[in-house]
Short mmCIF file of C-alpha atoms and ligand atoms in Angstrom, two decimals:
data_model
loop_
_atom_site.label_atom_id
_atom_site.label_comp_id
_atom_site.label_asym_id
_atom_site.label_seq_id
_atom_site.Cartn_x
_atom_site.Cartn_y
_atom_site.Cartn_z
CA GLU A 153 -26.44 83.16 -52.19
CA LYS A 154 -22.76 83.98 -52.71
CA GLY A 155 -23.42 87.39 -51.20
CA GLY A 156 -21.88 89.27 -54.09
CA TYR A 157 -18.70 87.18 -54.16
CA ASP A 158 -17.69 85.24 -57.27
CA HIS A 159 -17.24 82.03 -55.32
CA PHE A 160 -18.31 80.49 -52.04
CA MET A 161 -14.68 80.04 -51.13
CA LEU A 162 -13.99 83.78 -51.26
CA LYS A 163 -17.18 84.52 -49.35
CA GLU A 164 -16.18 82.02 -46.68
CA ILE A 165 -12.66 83.45 -46.45
CA TYR A 166 -14.21 86.86 -45.80
CA GLU A 167 -16.64 85.45 -43.26
CA GLN A 168 -13.82 84.45 -40.94
CA PRO A 169 -13.84 87.48 -38.63
CA LYS A 170 -17.51 86.85 -37.93
CA ALA A 171 -17.17 83.07 -37.82
CA ILE A 172 -14.38 83.29 -35.24
CA MET A 173 -16.40 85.76 -33.18
CA ASP A 174 -19.51 83.58 -33.37
CA THR A 175 -17.38 80.66 -32.21
CA TYR A 176 -16.15 82.36 -29.05
CA ARG A 177 -19.29 84.37 -28.33
CA GLY A 178 -20.85 83.34 -25.02
CA ARG A 179 -17.81 81.19 -24.23
CA LEU A 180 -15.00 83.68 -23.92
CA LEU A 181 -15.82 86.13 -21.15
CA ALA A 182 -12.55 88.02 -21.25
CA ASP A 183 -13.40 90.76 -18.76
CA LYS A 184 -14.49 88.18 -16.19
CA GLY A 185 -11.51 85.96 -16.96
CA ILE A 186 -13.81 83.02 -17.65
CA ILE A 187 -14.19 80.46 -20.41
CA LYS A 188 -17.57 78.76 -20.40
CA MET A 189 -17.95 75.57 -22.41
CA ALA A 190 -20.62 73.16 -21.28
CA GLY A 191 -19.02 70.11 -22.93
CA ILE A 192 -15.80 70.73 -21.02
CA ASP A 193 -17.35 71.91 -17.75
CA GLN A 194 -19.45 68.75 -17.50
CA ASN A 195 -16.50 66.48 -18.19
CA LEU A 196 -13.70 68.39 -16.57
CA GLU A 197 -12.39 65.43 -14.57
CA LYS A 198 -11.95 63.40 -17.75
CA PHE A 199 -9.74 66.08 -19.21
CA LEU A 200 -7.84 66.83 -16.03
CA ASN A 201 -7.10 63.17 -15.37
CA ALA A 202 -6.24 62.33 -18.95
CA ASN A 203 -2.87 60.68 -19.49
CA ARG A 204 -2.88 62.14 -22.94
CA ILE A 205 -5.12 63.53 -25.60
CA ILE A 206 -5.33 61.80 -28.95
CA ILE A 207 -6.60 63.96 -31.79
CA VAL A 208 -7.99 62.28 -34.90
CA ALA A 209 -9.09 64.01 -38.10
CA CYS A 210 -8.50 64.16 -41.85
CA GLY A 211 -7.29 66.86 -44.23
CA THR A 212 -7.64 70.43 -43.05
CA SER A 213 -9.18 69.30 -39.77
CA TRP A 214 -6.03 67.26 -39.16
CA HIS A 215 -4.00 70.43 -39.65
CA ALA A 216 -6.14 72.17 -37.04
CA GLY A 217 -5.35 69.19 -34.81
CA LEU A 218 -1.64 69.78 -35.30
CA VAL A 219 -2.00 73.41 -34.25
CA ALA A 220 -3.95 72.17 -31.22
CA GLU A 221 -1.08 69.85 -30.29
CA TYR A 222 1.18 72.86 -29.88
CA ILE A 223 -1.44 74.79 -27.92
CA PHE A 224 -2.43 71.99 -25.55
CA GLU A 225 1.14 70.99 -24.76
CA ASP A 226 2.34 74.56 -24.47
CA MET A 227 -0.49 75.92 -22.36
CA ALA A 228 -2.07 72.99 -20.54
CA ARG A 229 0.97 70.65 -20.41
CA ILE A 230 -1.05 67.64 -21.55
CA PRO A 231 0.72 65.24 -23.93
CA VAL A 232 -0.99 65.15 -27.31
CA GLU A 233 -0.82 62.84 -30.29
CA VAL A 234 -2.35 63.82 -33.59
CA GLU A 235 -3.35 61.04 -35.94
CA TYR A 236 -4.82 60.70 -39.37
CA ALA A 237 -8.12 58.99 -38.59
CA SER A 238 -7.55 56.50 -41.43
CA GLU A 239 -4.21 55.35 -40.00
CA PHE A 240 -5.35 55.32 -36.40
CA ARG A 241 -8.32 53.08 -37.04
CA TYR A 242 -6.33 50.41 -38.84
CA ARG A 243 -3.21 50.17 -36.74
CA ASN A 244 -4.46 48.58 -33.54
CA PRO A 245 -3.67 51.66 -31.47
CA VAL A 246 -2.98 51.53 -27.74
CA ILE A 247 -5.97 53.20 -26.13
CA THR A 248 -6.83 53.20 -22.44
CA GLU A 249 -9.65 54.47 -20.30
CA ASN A 250 -7.46 57.35 -19.27
CA ASP A 251 -7.18 58.65 -22.79
CA VAL A 252 -9.29 61.45 -24.18
CA LEU A 253 -9.87 61.36 -27.91
CA ILE A 254 -10.78 64.57 -29.68
CA ALA A 255 -12.27 64.12 -33.15
CA ILE A 256 -12.26 67.19 -35.38
CA SER A 257 -14.55 67.36 -38.40
CA GLN A 258 -16.27 70.19 -40.21
CA SER A 259 -18.96 68.00 -41.76
CA GLY A 260 -19.18 65.52 -38.92
CA GLU A 261 -19.63 62.83 -41.57
CA THR A 262 -16.08 61.80 -42.50
CA ALA A 263 -16.07 58.00 -42.59
CA ASP A 264 -12.57 57.42 -41.24
CA THR A 265 -13.01 59.89 -38.39
CA LEU A 266 -16.31 58.28 -37.45
CA ALA A 267 -14.70 54.82 -37.46
CA ALA A 268 -11.82 56.08 -35.29
CA ILE A 269 -14.37 57.36 -32.76
CA LYS A 270 -16.16 54.01 -32.63
CA LEU A 271 -12.89 52.19 -32.06
CA ALA A 272 -11.82 54.54 -29.26
CA LYS A 273 -15.23 54.20 -27.59
CA GLU A 274 -15.05 50.43 -27.74
CA ARG A 275 -11.73 50.60 -25.96
CA GLY A 276 -13.06 52.81 -23.21
CA ALA A 277 -11.71 56.23 -24.09
CA PHE A 278 -13.69 59.40 -23.53
CA VAL A 279 -14.51 60.88 -26.93
CA PHE A 280 -15.04 64.57 -27.56
CA GLY A 281 -16.14 66.05 -30.90
CA VAL A 282 -15.32 69.37 -32.52
CA CYS A 283 -17.78 69.63 -35.42
CA ASN A 284 -19.39 72.36 -37.44
CA VAL A 285 -22.53 70.62 -38.63
CA VAL A 286 -25.10 70.42 -35.85
CA GLY A 287 -26.60 66.97 -35.34
CA SER A 288 -24.07 65.33 -37.69
CA SER A 289 -23.04 61.69 -37.21
CA ILE A 290 -19.83 62.57 -35.38
CA ALA A 291 -21.65 65.06 -33.15
CA ARG A 292 -24.06 62.27 -32.21
CA GLU A 293 -21.50 59.52 -31.84
CA THR A 294 -19.21 61.39 -29.40
CA HIS A 295 -19.70 61.55 -25.60
CA ALA A 296 -19.56 65.34 -25.59
CA GLY A 297 -18.37 68.13 -27.78
CA ALA A 298 -18.13 71.76 -28.75
CA TYR A 299 -19.43 73.11 -32.01
CA THR A 300 -17.58 75.54 -34.18
CA HIS A 301 -20.06 78.21 -35.21
CA ALA A 302 -18.68 78.80 -38.68
CA GLY A 303 -22.04 78.60 -40.44
CA PRO A 304 -22.44 76.47 -43.57
CA GLU A 305 -19.21 75.88 -45.47
CA ILE A 306 -20.04 75.20 -49.12
CA GLY A 307 -16.67 75.50 -50.85
CA VAL A 308 -14.89 72.15 -50.95
CA ALA A 309 -11.71 73.88 -49.81
CA SER A 310 -12.07 74.32 -46.10
CA THR A 311 -11.33 77.84 -44.84
CA LYS A 312 -13.52 79.18 -42.06
CA ALA A 313 -13.87 75.69 -40.63
CA PHE A 314 -10.11 75.63 -40.04
CA THR A 315 -9.90 78.94 -38.20
CA THR A 316 -12.98 78.23 -36.09
CA GLN A 317 -11.65 74.78 -35.17
CA ILE A 318 -8.45 76.42 -33.96
CA THR A 319 -10.57 78.92 -32.02
CA VAL A 320 -12.51 76.18 -30.20
CA LEU A 321 -9.37 74.17 -29.48
CA THR A 322 -7.61 77.28 -28.14
CA LEU A 323 -10.54 77.94 -25.82
CA ILE A 324 -10.35 74.36 -24.53
CA ALA A 325 -6.60 74.54 -24.02
CA LEU A 326 -6.89 77.85 -22.16
CA LYS A 327 -9.67 76.52 -19.98
CA LEU A 328 -7.70 73.43 -19.05
CA ALA A 329 -4.59 75.53 -18.45
CA GLN A 330 -6.56 77.69 -16.07
CA GLU A 331 -7.95 74.64 -14.24
CA LYS A 332 -4.54 72.99 -14.01
CA GLY A 333 -2.69 76.15 -13.11
CA THR A 334 -0.18 75.65 -15.90
CA LEU A 335 -0.46 79.27 -17.06
CA SER A 336 0.05 82.26 -14.83
CA GLN A 337 -3.10 84.30 -14.26
CA SER A 338 -1.60 87.23 -16.11
CA LYS A 339 -0.62 85.12 -19.13
CA TYR A 340 -4.08 83.57 -19.14
CA GLN A 341 -5.76 86.99 -19.09
CA GLU A 342 -3.44 88.16 -21.83
CA PHE A 343 -4.42 85.25 -24.07
CA LEU A 344 -8.12 85.88 -23.48
CA ALA A 345 -7.69 89.49 -24.56
CA GLU A 346 -5.55 88.45 -27.55
CA LEU A 347 -8.14 85.93 -28.68
CA GLU A 348 -10.89 88.49 -28.38
CA ALA A 349 -8.88 90.80 -30.65
CA VAL A 350 -8.37 88.16 -33.36
CA PRO A 351 -11.46 88.94 -35.51
CA THR A 352 -10.35 92.57 -35.94
CA LYS A 353 -6.87 91.38 -36.82
CA VAL A 354 -8.26 88.90 -39.36
CA GLU A 355 -10.07 91.86 -40.95
CA LYS A 356 -6.69 93.55 -41.29
CA ALA A 357 -5.06 90.41 -42.68
CA LEU A 358 -7.80 90.34 -45.33
CA LEU A 359 -6.63 93.75 -46.53
CA SER A 360 -3.72 91.94 -48.18
CA ASN A 361 -6.15 90.66 -50.82
CA THR A 362 -5.10 93.00 -53.66
CA LEU A 363 -1.42 92.49 -52.95
CA VAL A 364 -1.90 88.72 -52.88
CA GLU A 365 -3.81 88.88 -56.15
CA GLY A 366 -0.81 90.60 -57.75
CA ILE A 367 1.58 87.97 -56.37
CA SER A 368 -0.73 85.26 -57.70
CA GLU A 369 -0.40 86.70 -61.21
CA THR A 370 3.38 86.22 -61.00
CA TYR A 371 3.24 82.59 -59.87
CA LYS A 372 0.07 81.24 -61.45
CA ASP A 373 1.97 79.21 -64.05
CA SER A 374 4.33 77.54 -61.60
CA SER A 375 4.24 73.78 -61.50
CA ASN A 376 5.53 73.43 -57.95
CA CYS A 377 5.48 75.39 -54.73
CA LEU A 378 7.04 74.85 -51.31
CA TYR A 379 5.53 76.10 -48.04
CA LEU A 380 7.68 76.42 -44.95
CA GLY A 381 6.89 77.27 -41.35
CA ARG A 382 8.12 76.45 -37.87
CA GLY A 383 6.42 75.81 -34.57
CA TYR A 384 2.79 76.87 -34.54
CA ASN A 385 3.13 77.84 -38.17
CA PHE A 386 4.37 74.49 -39.42
CA PRO A 387 0.75 73.20 -39.69
CA VAL A 388 -0.13 76.44 -41.47
CA ALA A 389 2.50 75.59 -44.10
CA LEU A 390 0.86 72.19 -44.56
CA GLU A 391 -2.55 73.81 -44.83
CA GLY A 392 -1.34 76.42 -47.33
CA ALA A 393 0.07 73.68 -49.53
CA LEU A 394 -3.10 71.60 -49.31
CA LYS A 395 -5.23 74.59 -50.35
CA LEU A 396 -3.03 75.24 -53.39
CA LYS A 397 -2.97 71.66 -54.60
CA GLU A 398 -6.64 70.95 -54.15
CA ILE A 399 -8.00 73.95 -55.99
CA SER A 400 -5.28 74.98 -58.45
CA TYR A 401 -3.76 71.53 -59.14
CA ILE A 402 -0.26 72.90 -58.62
CA HIS A 403 1.98 70.45 -56.84
CA ALA A 404 2.73 71.93 -53.43
CA GLU A 405 4.38 70.65 -50.30
CA GLY A 406 4.45 71.96 -46.79
CA TYR A 407 7.47 71.36 -44.57
CA PRO A 408 8.79 72.37 -41.20
CA ALA A 409 11.36 74.99 -42.26
CA ALA A 410 14.24 73.20 -40.53
CA GLU A 411 13.58 69.99 -42.46
CA MET A 412 14.51 71.76 -45.67
CA LYS A 413 18.12 70.78 -45.45
CA HIS A 414 17.15 67.14 -45.04
CA GLY A 415 15.93 66.92 -48.61
CA PRO A 416 13.59 69.51 -50.10
CA ILE A 417 16.34 72.13 -50.48
CA ALA A 418 17.53 70.11 -53.47
CA LEU A 419 14.38 71.21 -55.30
CA ILE A 420 15.10 74.90 -55.01
CA ASP A 421 16.06 76.88 -58.11
CA GLU A 422 14.83 80.06 -59.79
CA GLN A 423 11.65 78.26 -60.85
CA MET A 424 10.60 77.41 -57.33
CA PRO A 425 8.32 79.74 -55.38
CA VAL A 426 8.76 79.21 -51.65
CA VAL A 427 6.12 80.55 -49.29
CA VAL A 428 7.67 81.13 -45.87
CA ILE A 429 5.80 82.06 -42.73
CA ALA A 430 8.20 84.33 -40.88
CA THR A 431 6.29 86.13 -38.16
CA LYS A 432 8.22 87.91 -35.41
CA LYS A 433 7.27 85.69 -32.50
CA GLY A 434 8.48 82.13 -32.66
CA HIS A 435 11.85 81.11 -34.04
CA TYR A 436 12.10 84.26 -36.14
CA GLU A 437 15.91 84.30 -36.47
CA LYS A 438 15.91 80.66 -37.48
CA VAL A 439 13.34 81.26 -40.18
CA VAL A 440 15.33 84.26 -41.41
CA SER A 441 18.35 82.03 -41.87
CA ASN A 442 16.17 79.51 -43.73
CA ILE A 443 15.13 82.38 -46.01
CA GLN A 444 18.80 83.24 -46.61
CA GLU A 445 19.48 79.64 -47.60
CA ILE A 446 16.62 79.70 -50.11
CA LYS A 447 17.79 83.02 -51.49
CA SER A 448 21.31 81.82 -52.04
CA ARG A 449 19.85 79.01 -54.16
CA LYS A 450 17.83 81.53 -56.14
CA GLY A 451 14.41 80.41 -54.90
CA ARG A 452 11.62 82.98 -55.18
CA ILE A 453 10.45 83.94 -51.72
CA ILE A 454 6.95 84.95 -50.73
CA ALA A 455 7.05 85.72 -47.01
CA VAL A 456 4.22 86.20 -44.55
CA VAL A 457 5.58 88.59 -41.93
CA THR A 458 4.51 90.64 -38.93
CA GLU A 459 3.44 94.21 -39.67
CA GLY A 460 6.44 96.52 -39.80
CA ASP A 461 9.02 93.80 -40.44
CA GLU A 462 12.19 95.15 -42.04
CA THR A 463 14.62 92.24 -42.10
CA VAL A 464 12.64 89.84 -44.25
CA LYS A 465 11.62 92.67 -46.60
CA GLU A 466 15.28 92.95 -47.59
CA LEU A 467 15.54 89.29 -48.47
CA ALA A 468 12.18 88.19 -49.85
CA ASP A 469 10.74 88.83 -53.32
CA HIS A 470 7.36 89.59 -51.78
CA VAL A 471 6.19 90.23 -48.24
CA ILE A 472 2.64 90.00 -46.99
CA GLU A 473 2.02 91.60 -43.61
CA VAL A 474 -0.29 90.35 -40.91
CA PRO A 475 -0.94 92.05 -37.54
CA ASP A 476 1.14 91.13 -34.51
CA THR A 477 -0.26 88.61 -32.05
CA SER A 478 1.07 85.92 -29.73
CA GLU A 479 2.78 83.01 -31.44
CA SER A 480 0.05 80.60 -30.40
CA LEU A 481 -2.68 82.64 -32.08
CA SER A 482 -0.68 83.52 -35.17
CA PRO A 483 -2.03 80.61 -37.28
CA LEU A 484 -5.41 82.38 -37.27
CA LEU A 485 -3.78 85.27 -39.11
CA THR A 486 -1.01 83.72 -41.20
CA THR A 487 -3.40 81.27 -42.80
CA ILE A 488 -5.49 84.11 -44.31
CA PRO A 489 -3.08 85.26 -47.07
CA LEU A 490 -2.37 81.61 -47.94
CA GLN A 491 -6.08 80.98 -48.49
CA LEU A 492 -6.24 84.07 -50.70
CA LEU A 493 -3.14 83.02 -52.63
CA SER A 494 -4.56 79.62 -53.51
CA TYR A 495 -7.91 81.18 -54.36
CA HIS A 496 -6.53 83.75 -56.81
CA ILE A 497 -4.14 81.33 -58.45
CA ALA A 498 -6.97 78.83 -58.97
CA VAL A 499 -9.24 81.50 -60.45
CA MET A 500 -6.47 82.68 -62.80
CA ARG A 501 -5.87 79.11 -63.94
CA GLY A 502 -9.56 78.77 -64.76
CA CYS A 503 -10.15 76.07 -62.15
CA ASN A 504 -13.48 75.24 -60.59
CA VAL A 505 -12.68 76.77 -57.22
CA ASP A 506 -15.73 75.67 -55.27
CA GLN A 507 -15.86 72.17 -56.69
CA PRO A 508 -12.39 71.01 -57.59
CA ARG A 509 -12.09 67.88 -59.70
CA ASN A 510 -12.16 64.49 -57.97
CA LEU A 511 -13.10 65.95 -54.59
CA ALA A 512 -16.22 65.81 -52.46
CA LYS A 513 -17.11 68.14 -49.61
CA SER A 514 -17.37 65.28 -47.19
CA VAL A 515 -15.69 61.95 -47.64
CA THR A 516 -18.33 59.57 -46.38
CA VAL A 517 -16.77 56.45 -47.86
CA GLU A 518 -13.22 55.38 -47.10
O1 M6R B 123 -15.55 67.40 -42.78
P1 M6R B 123 -14.17 67.10 -42.31
O2 M6R B 123 -13.56 68.24 -41.56
O3 M6R B 123 -14.08 65.82 -41.53
O4 M6R B 123 -13.33 66.91 -43.64
C1 M6R B 123 -11.99 66.52 -43.59
C2 M6R B 123 -11.34 66.67 -44.95
O5 M6R B 123 -11.98 65.87 -45.90
C3 M6R B 123 -11.34 68.12 -45.43
O6 M6R B 123 -10.75 68.98 -44.51
C4 M6R B 123 -10.59 68.25 -46.77
O7 M6R B 123 -9.23 67.99 -46.59
C5 M6R B 123 -10.81 69.64 -47.37
N1 M6R B 123 -11.20 69.53 -48.75
C6 M6R B 123 -9.59 70.51 -47.28
O8 M6R B 123 -9.79 71.77 -47.82
#
């Protein structure tokens, strides 16, 4: 059942190239320049007339929502707010009939996300679901939706659900961008081709496994870890930190790299591993200067870089390469080594990787 892997989590990490491909298959017709998604096609006016999109989710799905905020605003020029479902439902939010709410949930059973949907529906918003489990409560409760085709995710730590959620949300953003004319035709075509190439690139990113295992050995006894990223990779930093804390029980925090000097930099000393996402596209020079700041305070730097990077190699204690892609698709690649890092560290610490203490796969009570 684990297909030869020691844990479901590792199996699911390795399933990502296929899961991403299954998620865009039949929807992304790159050579024709078309994105076909019934749930969007049938409700196009709702999306095109939306004042804003509100995304609600919890945990990893919320991180996918944050990535989507960057993609939707960048490509389709639609204002987006991303909310923790639990906060949204209890704070008397301003919702109008011109709002579109997107609920993201792997299980489709998360209590807070379901309650947020009911509230938004009561107030007249159009509600769209991005779920993995077919026929789940959230899939049924929403007006329309698009499934991720990740296949069953058994490990409590969400991995392939995250990357397939980003895939679906990218498809939606590209489709709306095309409809609205907010992307040039050539840029649009370029993104379609880039997205189609992602599974092969994820395969390559997975080749870092042995290297990451070695790095894990060095840091497995740490009691803290910082994760930094900017732009599209800020949510990836949050997600990397969540993975580490939930399965290895090491305290970890994700931050936008520039926020470091507003507090967290005080934590940095030779005991502190700092994972920095420093890919070439997207604020690269700024991240490099963040890395220099960490180095001068003797922090230990584990950097995720674009293949062939030379600058960061000089500065960081460890570099993990991922293939080049556009900034907006880079989370699909940069997240891979971070999943592997948390996995190996947890295994080395003797933790129950697939069923971490105190956690349930779906949080059906608030
Ligand atoms: O099923 P959902 O996507 O609604 O679940 C949301 C969170 O409970 C979930 O992502 C949780 O944070 C994971 N354990 C993270 O790995």
